Coordinates of C-alpha atoms in Angstrom, one line a residue:
Chain A
M103 CA 131.9 79.6 87.9
K104 CA 128.8 81.5 86.8
L105 CA 126.7 80.1 83.9
K106 CA 126.6 82.2 80.8
V107 CA 123.5 84.1 80.0
L108 CA 121.3 82.5 77.5
P109 CA 120.7 84.2 74.0
P110 CA 117.4 86.0 74.0
T111 CA 115.7 83.5 71.7
L112 CA 116.4 80.6 74.2
R113 CA 115.3 82.5 77.3
K114 CA 111.9 82.0 78.8
N115 CA 109.2 84.5 78.0
H116 CA 107.6 86.4 81.0
H117 CA 104.7 88.6 81.6
Y118 CA 104.1 90.6 84.7
L119 CA 101.0 90.6 87.0
I120 CA 100.2 93.8 88.9
L121 CA 98.7 92.6 92.3
D122 CA 96.7 94.6 94.8
V123 CA 97.3 92.9 98.2
K124 CA 95.4 93.6 101.4
S125 CA 96.7 92.0 104.6
E126 CA 96.1 92.3 108.3
V127 CA 99.9 92.3 109.1
E128 CA 102.9 93.6 107.2
I129 CA 104.1 91.5 104.5
S130 CA 107.8 91.6 103.3
K131 CA 108.9 90.9 99.6
E132 CA 110.2 87.4 100.7
D133 CA 106.9 86.4 102.4
M134 CA 104.9 87.6 99.3
L135 CA 106.9 85.1 97.1
V136 CA 106.3 82.4 99.5
Y137 CA 102.5 83.1 99.6
C138 CA 102.3 83.2 95.8
W139 CA 104.1 79.7 95.4
D140 CA 101.8 78.3 98.2
A141 CA 98.6 79.5 96.6
C142 CA 99.7 78.2 93.1
I143 CA 100.8 74.7 94.4
R144 CA 97.7 74.3 96.5
Y145 CA 95.3 75.1 93.6
W146 CA 97.1 73.7 90.5
G147 CA 99.3 71.1 92.1
E148 CA 103.2 70.7 91.8
N149 CA 103.3 69.6 88.2
H150 CA 101.2 72.5 86.6
S151 CA 102.9 75.0 89.0
S152 CA 106.4 74.2 87.6
N153 CA 105.5 76.1 84.5
F154 CA 104.8 79.4 86.3
D155 CA 108.3 80.5 87.0
L156 CA 107.2 83.1 89.7
W157 CA 109.4 85.7 91.1
V158 CA 108.5 89.1 92.9
M159 CA 109.9 92.0 91.0
R160 CA 108.7 94.9 93.0
H161 CA 106.6 95.3 96.3
Y162 CA 105.4 98.7 97.4
L163 CA 103.4 99.7 100.4
I164 CA 100.5 101.8 99.3
E165 CA 98.3 102.6 102.3
E166 CA 98.0 101.6 105.9
S167 CA 94.5 102.0 107.4
T168 CA 92.1 100.6 110.0
H169 CA 88.7 99.2 109.7
N170 CA 86.7 98.0 112.7
D171 CA 89.8 98.4 114.9
E172 CA 91.8 96.2 112.6
A173 CA 94.9 97.3 110.7
I174 CA 94.8 96.8 106.9
F175 CA 98.0 97.1 105.0
N176 CA 97.6 97.6 101.2
Y177 CA 100.5 96.7 98.9
K178 CA 101.1 96.7 95.2
T179 CA 103.2 94.1 93.8
V180 CA 104.7 93.3 90.4
L181 CA 104.8 89.5 90.0
R182 CA 106.8 87.8 87.2
C183 CA 105.0 84.8 85.5
G184 CA 105.5 82.6 82.5
R185 CA 103.9 83.8 79.3
S186 CA 100.5 82.2 78.6
Y187 CA 100.0 81.1 82.3
E188 CA 98.7 84.5 83.5
N189 CA 95.2 83.4 83.9
D190 CA 96.2 80.3 85.9
V191 CA 98.4 82.3 88.3
R192 CA 95.6 84.8 88.8
V193 CA 93.0 82.2 89.8
A194 CA 95.4 80.6 92.2
L195 CA 96.1 84.0 93.9
S196 CA 92.6 84.8 94.1
T197 CA 91.7 81.7 96.0
L198 CA 94.2 82.6 98.8
T199 CA 92.5 83.9 101.9
R200 CA 94.6 83.1 104.9
Q201 CA 98.2 82.8 105.6
N202 CA 99.7 82.0 109.1
K203 CA 96.0 82.5 110.4
R204 CA 96.0 86.1 109.1
K205 CA 93.5 87.3 106.5
I206 CA 94.9 88.2 103.1
A207 CA 93.4 89.0 99.8
I208 CA 95.2 89.2 96.4
N209 CA 93.6 90.8 93.3
T210 CA 95.1 91.0 89.9
I211 CA 94.6 94.4 88.6
G212 CA 96.7 94.3 85.4
V213 CA 99.0 92.4 83.2
S214 CA 101.9 93.9 81.4
G215 CA 104.6 93.0 79.1
T216 CA 107.4 94.8 80.9
V217 CA 107.9 95.8 84.7
K218 CA 108.5 99.4 83.7
S219 CA 105.2 99.7 81.8
G220 CA 103.2 97.8 84.5
I221 CA 104.6 100.3 87.1
S222 CA 103.8 103.4 85.0
K223 CA 100.3 102.1 84.2
F224 CA 99.1 100.7 87.4
I225 CA 101.3 101.8 90.4
D226 CA 102.9 105.2 89.8
G227 CA 101.4 108.0 91.9
D228 CA 100.2 105.6 94.7
I229 CA 103.6 104.7 96.1
I230 CA 104.5 106.0 99.7
Q231 CA 108.0 107.3 99.7
Chain B
M957 CA 78.7 93.1 79.3
K958 CA 78.0 94.3 82.9
F959 CA 78.8 92.4 85.9
Y960 CA 75.9 91.8 88.3
D961 CA 76.7 90.6 91.9
L962 CA 73.3 89.7 93.6
N963 CA 74.6 88.5 96.9
L964 CA 76.6 90.7 99.1
R965 CA 76.2 90.2 102.8
G966 CA 74.7 93.3 104.4
Q967 CA 75.4 94.1 108.1
N968 CA 75.3 97.6 109.1
Y969 CA 75.9 101.0 107.4
D970 CA 79.7 101.3 108.0
N971 CA 80.4 97.8 106.9
D972 CA 78.1 98.0 103.9
L973 CA 79.6 101.3 102.8
T974 CA 83.2 99.9 102.8
L975 CA 82.0 96.7 101.1
V976 CA 80.2 98.5 98.4
K977 CA 83.0 100.8 97.6
E978 CA 85.4 98.0 97.4
A979 CA 83.3 96.0 95.1
N980 CA 82.6 99.1 93.0
K981 CA 86.4 99.6 92.9
F982 CA 87.0 96.1 91.5
G983 CA 84.6 96.5 88.6
W984 CA 81.1 95.3 89.8
D985 CA 78.3 97.1 88.0
Y986 CA 75.2 96.0 90.0
L987 CA 75.3 95.2 93.6
N988 CA 72.6 93.7 95.7
L989 CA 73.1 93.7 99.5
N990 CA 71.1 90.9 101.2
Y991 CA 69.7 91.1 104.7
T992 CA 67.8 88.8 107.0
P993 CA 64.0 89.6 107.2
D994 CA 64.5 91.3 110.6
N995 CA 67.3 93.8 109.4
F996 CA 65.7 94.5 106.0
E997 CA 63.5 97.4 107.0
K998 CA 66.3 99.0 109.0
A999 CA 68.5 98.8 106.0
L1000 CA 66.2 100.5 103.7
E1001 CA 66.4 103.5 105.9
Y1002 CA 70.0 104.1 104.9
K1003 CA 69.8 103.0 101.2
D1004 CA 69.7 106.4 99.8
D1005 CA 72.8 107.4 101.8
L1006 CA 74.7 104.5 100.5
I1007 CA 73.8 105.2 96.9
G1008 CA 74.8 108.9 97.5
E1009 CA 78.2 107.9 99.0
L1010 CA 78.7 105.4 96.0
S1011 CA 78.1 107.9 93.3
S1012 CA 80.5 110.4 94.9
V1013 CA 83.5 107.9 94.4
D1014 CA 86.2 109.2 91.9
F1015 CA 86.2 107.0 88.8
N1016 CA 90.1 107.4 88.5
Q1017 CA 90.6 106.0 92.0
T1018 CA 89.1 102.6 91.0
Y1019 CA 90.2 99.9 88.8
R1020 CA 87.0 100.2 86.6
N1021 CA 87.4 99.8 82.9
K1022 CA 86.2 102.7 80.8
K1023 CA 85.2 100.5 78.0
T1024 CA 83.0 98.0 79.6
N1025 CA 82.0 99.5 83.1
F1026 CA 79.1 101.8 84.2
E1027 CA 80.7 104.9 85.8
H1028 CA 79.4 103.8 89.1
A1029 CA 77.8 100.5 90.5
E1030 CA 73.9 100.5 90.9
L1031 CA 72.7 99.3 94.3
S1032 CA 69.7 97.4 95.4
M1033 CA 68.7 95.5 98.6
G1034 CA 67.0 92.1 99.0
I1035 CA 66.3 89.5 101.5
N1036 CA 68.1 86.3 102.3
I1037 CA 66.1 83.7 104.3
L1038 CA 68.2 81.6 106.5
N1039 CA 67.6 78.5 108.5
A1040 CA 63.8 78.6 108.0
N1041 CA 61.4 75.6 107.4
S1042 CA 58.8 75.6 104.5
N1043 CA 56.0 77.1 106.7
E1044 CA 58.3 79.9 107.8
I1045 CA 59.4 80.6 104.3
R1046 CA 55.9 80.8 103.2
K1047 CA 55.1 83.4 105.9
I1048 CA 58.1 85.5 105.1
I1049 CA 57.3 85.5 101.4
N1050 CA 53.7 86.6 102.0
K1051 CA 55.0 89.6 104.1
Y1052 CA 57.9 90.8 102.0
R1053 CA 57.2 89.8 98.4
N1054 CA 55.7 93.2 97.6
K1055 CA 58.4 95.1 99.5
S1056 CA 61.5 93.6 98.2
N1057 CA 62.7 93.1 94.6
Y1058 CA 64.9 90.2 95.5
I1059 CA 64.3 87.2 97.7
S1060 CA 66.5 84.2 98.0
C1061 CA 66.6 81.3 100.3
L1062 CA 69.6 79.4 101.6
G1063 CA 69.4 75.8 100.6
G1064 CA 71.2 72.7 101.9
D1065 CA 68.4 70.8 103.4
L1066 CA 66.7 68.6 100.9
K1067 CA 63.1 69.6 102.0
I1068 CA 64.0 73.3 101.7
N1069 CA 65.8 72.8 98.4
R1070 CA 62.5 71.0 97.0
S1071 CA 60.1 73.6 98.5
V1072 CA 62.1 76.6 97.2
C1073 CA 62.3 75.0 93.7
E1074 CA 58.5 74.5 93.7
N1075 CA 57.7 78.0 94.8
H1076 CA 57.6 80.5 91.9
R1077 CA 57.4 83.5 94.3
I1078 CA 61.0 83.0 95.4
D1079 CA 63.8 84.3 93.0
V1080 CA 66.8 82.3 94.0
L1081 CA 67.7 79.1 95.8
S1082 CA 71.0 79.9 97.3
R1083 CA 73.8 77.3 97.7
P1084 CA 71.8 74.0 97.4
Y1085 CA 75.1 72.1 98.3
Y1086 CA 75.5 74.0 101.7
K1087 CA 77.0 71.7 104.2
R1088 CA 76.3 68.6 102.2
R1089 CA 78.6 65.9 100.6
D1090 CA 76.6 66.0 97.3
S1091 CA 75.3 68.9 95.3
G1092 CA 71.8 68.9 96.8
M1093 CA 70.4 68.9 93.4
N1094 CA 68.8 66.1 91.2
H1095 CA 66.8 65.9 88.0
V1096 CA 63.6 66.3 89.8
L1097 CA 64.7 69.5 91.4
A1098 CA 66.3 70.8 88.2
K1099 CA 63.0 70.3 86.3
E1100 CA 61.0 72.0 89.1
A1101 CA 63.5 75.0 89.1
K1102 CA 63.2 75.4 85.3
R1103 CA 59.3 75.2 85.5
N1104 CA 59.0 77.8 88.3
N1105 CA 61.8 79.8 86.9
V1106 CA 63.8 79.7 90.2
A1107 CA 67.5 80.4 89.8
I1108 CA 70.1 78.4 91.5
E1109 CA 73.0 80.3 93.0
L1110 CA 76.6 79.3 93.2
C1111 CA 78.8 81.4 95.6
F1112 CA 82.5 82.1 95.1
R1113 CA 82.9 82.6 98.9
D1114 CA 82.4 78.9 99.5
I1115 CA 85.6 78.4 97.5
L1116 CA 87.5 80.9 99.6
N1117 CA 86.3 79.7 103.0
N1118 CA 86.9 76.0 102.5
H1119 CA 90.2 74.2 102.0
L1120 CA 91.6 71.1 100.8
R1121 CA 89.1 68.3 100.5
Y1122 CA 86.1 70.6 101.4
R1123 CA 87.1 73.0 98.7
A1124 CA 87.4 70.1 96.3
N1125 CA 84.0 68.9 97.4
V1126 CA 82.4 72.4 96.6
I1127 CA 84.1 72.5 93.2
S1128 CA 82.7 69.1 92.4
S1129 CA 79.1 70.3 93.4
F1130 CA 79.5 73.2 91.1
K1131 CA 80.4 70.9 88.3
E1132 CA 77.5 68.7 89.0
I1133 CA 75.0 71.6 89.1
L1134 CA 76.5 72.8 85.9
K1135 CA 75.9 69.4 84.2
F1136 CA 72.2 69.8 85.4
H1137 CA 72.1 73.3 84.1
R1138 CA 73.3 72.2 80.7
K1139 CA 70.6 69.5 80.4
F1140 CA 67.6 71.1 82.1
K1141 CA 68.3 74.8 81.3
F1142 CA 67.2 76.3 84.6
P1143 CA 68.7 79.8 85.5
L1144 CA 72.1 79.5 87.1
I1145 CA 73.6 82.6 88.7
L1146 CA 77.1 83.2 90.0
T1147 CA 77.7 85.5 93.0
T1148 CA 80.5 86.2 95.4
D1149 CA 78.6 86.5 98.7
S1150 CA 81.1 88.9 100.2
K1151 CA 80.9 89.6 103.9
S1152 CA 84.1 91.8 104.4
I1153 CA 86.5 93.5 102.1
F1154 CA 88.9 90.6 102.3
D1155 CA 86.3 88.4 100.3
V1156 CA 85.9 90.9 97.4
R1157 CA 87.7 89.8 94.2
S1158 CA 87.9 91.5 90.9
T1159 CA 85.4 90.5 88.1
R1160 CA 88.1 89.2 86.1
D1161 CA 89.6 87.0 88.8
V1162 CA 86.2 85.5 89.5
V1163 CA 85.6 84.9 85.8
S1164 CA 89.1 83.2 85.6
F1165 CA 88.2 80.8 88.3
F1166 CA 84.9 79.8 86.9
K1167 CA 86.6 79.3 83.6
S1168 CA 89.3 77.1 85.2
I1169 CA 86.6 74.8 86.6
G1170 CA 84.9 74.2 83.2
F1171 CA 82.3 76.9 82.6
S1172 CA 82.2 78.2 79.0
N1173 CA 82.2 81.8 78.1
E1174 CA 78.5 81.7 77.4
E1175 CA 77.6 80.1 80.8
I1176 CA 79.8 82.8 82.5
Y1177 CA 78.0 85.5 80.6
N1178 CA 74.6 84.2 81.5
G1179 CA 75.6 83.5 85.1
F1180 CA 76.9 87.1 85.7
Y1181 CA 74.7 89.1 83.3
Y1182 CA 71.9 87.6 81.6
Y1183 CA 70.0 85.6 84.3
P1184 CA 70.6 88.3 87.1
K1185 CA 69.3 91.1 84.8
Q1186 CA 66.3 89.0 84.0
I1187 CA 65.5 88.5 87.7
V1188 CA 66.0 92.2 88.4
D1189 CA 63.9 93.3 85.3
F1190 CA 61.2 90.7 86.1
N1191 CA 60.9 91.9 89.7
K1192 CA 60.4 95.4 88.7
E1193 CA 57.2 94.4 86.8
R1194 CA 56.1 91.6 89.2
K1195 CA 53.3 93.7 90.5
S1196 CA 51.7 94.0 87.0
M1197 CA 51.9 90.2 86.3
I1198 CA 48.3 89.2 87.0
V1199 CA 48.8 85.4 86.4
K1200 CA 51.7 83.5 84.9
G1201 CA 52.2 84.8 81.4
V1202 CA 49.7 87.5 81.6
K1203 CA 51.0 91.2 82.2
R1204 CA 48.8 94.3 82.7
I1205 CA 50.2 97.0 80.1
D1206 CA 49.5 100.7 80.5
G1207 CA 47.9 102.6 77.7
D1208 CA 51.1 104.4 76.6
D1209 CA 53.2 101.2 76.6
F1210 CA 50.8 99.2 74.6
T1211 CA 51.9 98.2 71.0
D1212 CA 50.1 96.1 68.5
T1213 CA 53.0 94.0 67.8
Y1214 CA 56.0 93.1 70.2
D1215 CA 58.6 93.6 67.4
N1216 CA 58.6 97.3 68.3
L1217 CA 59.6 96.6 71.9
E1218 CA 63.3 97.0 72.4
S1219 CA 65.1 95.3 75.1
D1220 CA 68.4 96.7 76.6
L1221 CA 69.6 93.1 77.2
E1222 CA 72.8 92.5 75.2
E1223 CA 72.8 89.2 73.3
F1224 CA 75.8 86.9 73.9
N1225 CA 78.4 87.3 71.3
E1226 CA 80.1 84.0 70.6
S1227 CA 83.5 85.7 69.8
E1228 CA 83.3 87.6 73.2
D1229 CA 86.4 86.9 75.1
F1230 CA 86.9 88.3 78.6
D1231 CA 90.6 88.6 78.1
E1232 CA 90.3 91.1 75.2
D1233 CA 90.4 94.2 77.2
F1234 CA 93.7 93.3 78.8
N1235 CA 95.4 92.3 75.5
Y1236 CA 96.3 95.8 74.6
D1237 CA 98.6 96.1 77.7
L1238 CA 100.5 93.2 76.8
I1239 CA 102.4 94.4 73.7
D1240 CA 105.0 96.9 74.8
D1241 CA 107.2 98.9 72.6
E1242 CA 110.2 97.6 74.1
D1243 CA 109.2 93.9 73.4
L1244 CA 108.7 94.8 69.8
E1245 CA 112.0 96.5 69.4
L1246 CA 113.7 93.4 71.0
I1247 CA 111.9 91.1 68.4
E1248 CA 113.0 93.3 65.5
D1249 CA 116.6 93.6 66.6
I1250 CA 117.3 89.8 66.5
G1251 CA 118.1 88.3 63.2
D1252 CA 119.2 84.8 62.2
E1253 CA 122.7 85.8 62.1
D1254 CA 122.6 87.1 65.7
I1255 CA 121.3 83.8 66.8
E1256 CA 124.0 81.9 65.1
N1257 CA 126.6 84.3 66.6
Y1258 CA 125.2 83.6 70.2
L1259 CA 125.4 79.9 69.6
E1260 CA 128.9 80.0 68.3
E1261 CA 130.0 82.0 71.3
D1262 CA 128.4 79.4 73.5
E1263 CA 130.1 76.5 71.8
Q1264 CA 133.4 78.2 72.2

């Protein structure tokens, strides 16, 4: 049996980080979630990371380019995190440099109260259809 | 507040251009590319081209903030002395002091750390903790750095490139140097030392990191703006400094009292919070509607439904 949905006042509050991700290889939405969790647990430890409540809401490929004969994939991602933990999450993500021996760089370009407003402010117009 | 990054690792034109554009995109306002003494003069040849390319970047294609950032980043070039002994450092300083506005020296070796801190002709001692288990600083070096106005540089790239216990060691060194800085008041600057576009992080991310390891707002302000700007401004006038404390002033600039001199250096404002700019993004109309819609009765109804 499915659990009943919590009333709004008892639900956790969330904010949404808009991320600019650069990588040497293609990254799927599932991979992105694993990378974010890994970065947070490595920097803050298991105890503090338990407050973050991370989830990847949207994941878009923005650009595919080459530099010095190396491919660079540029993504924009909407990452859900617990309210008042935005700074902790962005610190952890910024310290991530390599995953599976491949270079990766994550920058937080904005914080938003809803997914919709985050996309309209920071992502719209960049998405490749 | 403007963000100064006094240490980007320069290599060649193409690489530097990509690096500078990326740093400009993520909100850095002043970029200083550092070269080895051998490559410095080659780099000066394409400096104007780099500045031209940088000023042609469309502001709307970047993540720069209209309120706090310049339209484009400023660019300068300096020298970073690597792997040299005290004698070699002295020779390089004699040769390049008048040609370059920024000279830093990589630390790590105790003799180098000491000789750099005692040399007032060097601007920055870079990474005194490099390849060491301790911070490479003590109270003697801290006093010397203060007396000779040599800034100590902490690089964010050391955090990125080290992992697990090595990263913990670097953070521990940062904290120890910060402790000395609080007591002895030598200039402490914070840089990224980016080498490729994968090392570039947004200003806000770097600020959040330094906050998370215990830097106060004022120390971050001083590290990214106050001390770097002082170094840049001082070096512009270094030629007219006859001896320490005495400056040659041209007739037009001369005033009887120094009260009339205006500095464009912004004072630190205690209420300044680096998160303020983002706060306006956080309250969304839909959130407000949601809060207004829910009354006490609704909550009770929800709870009753749950109990049933």
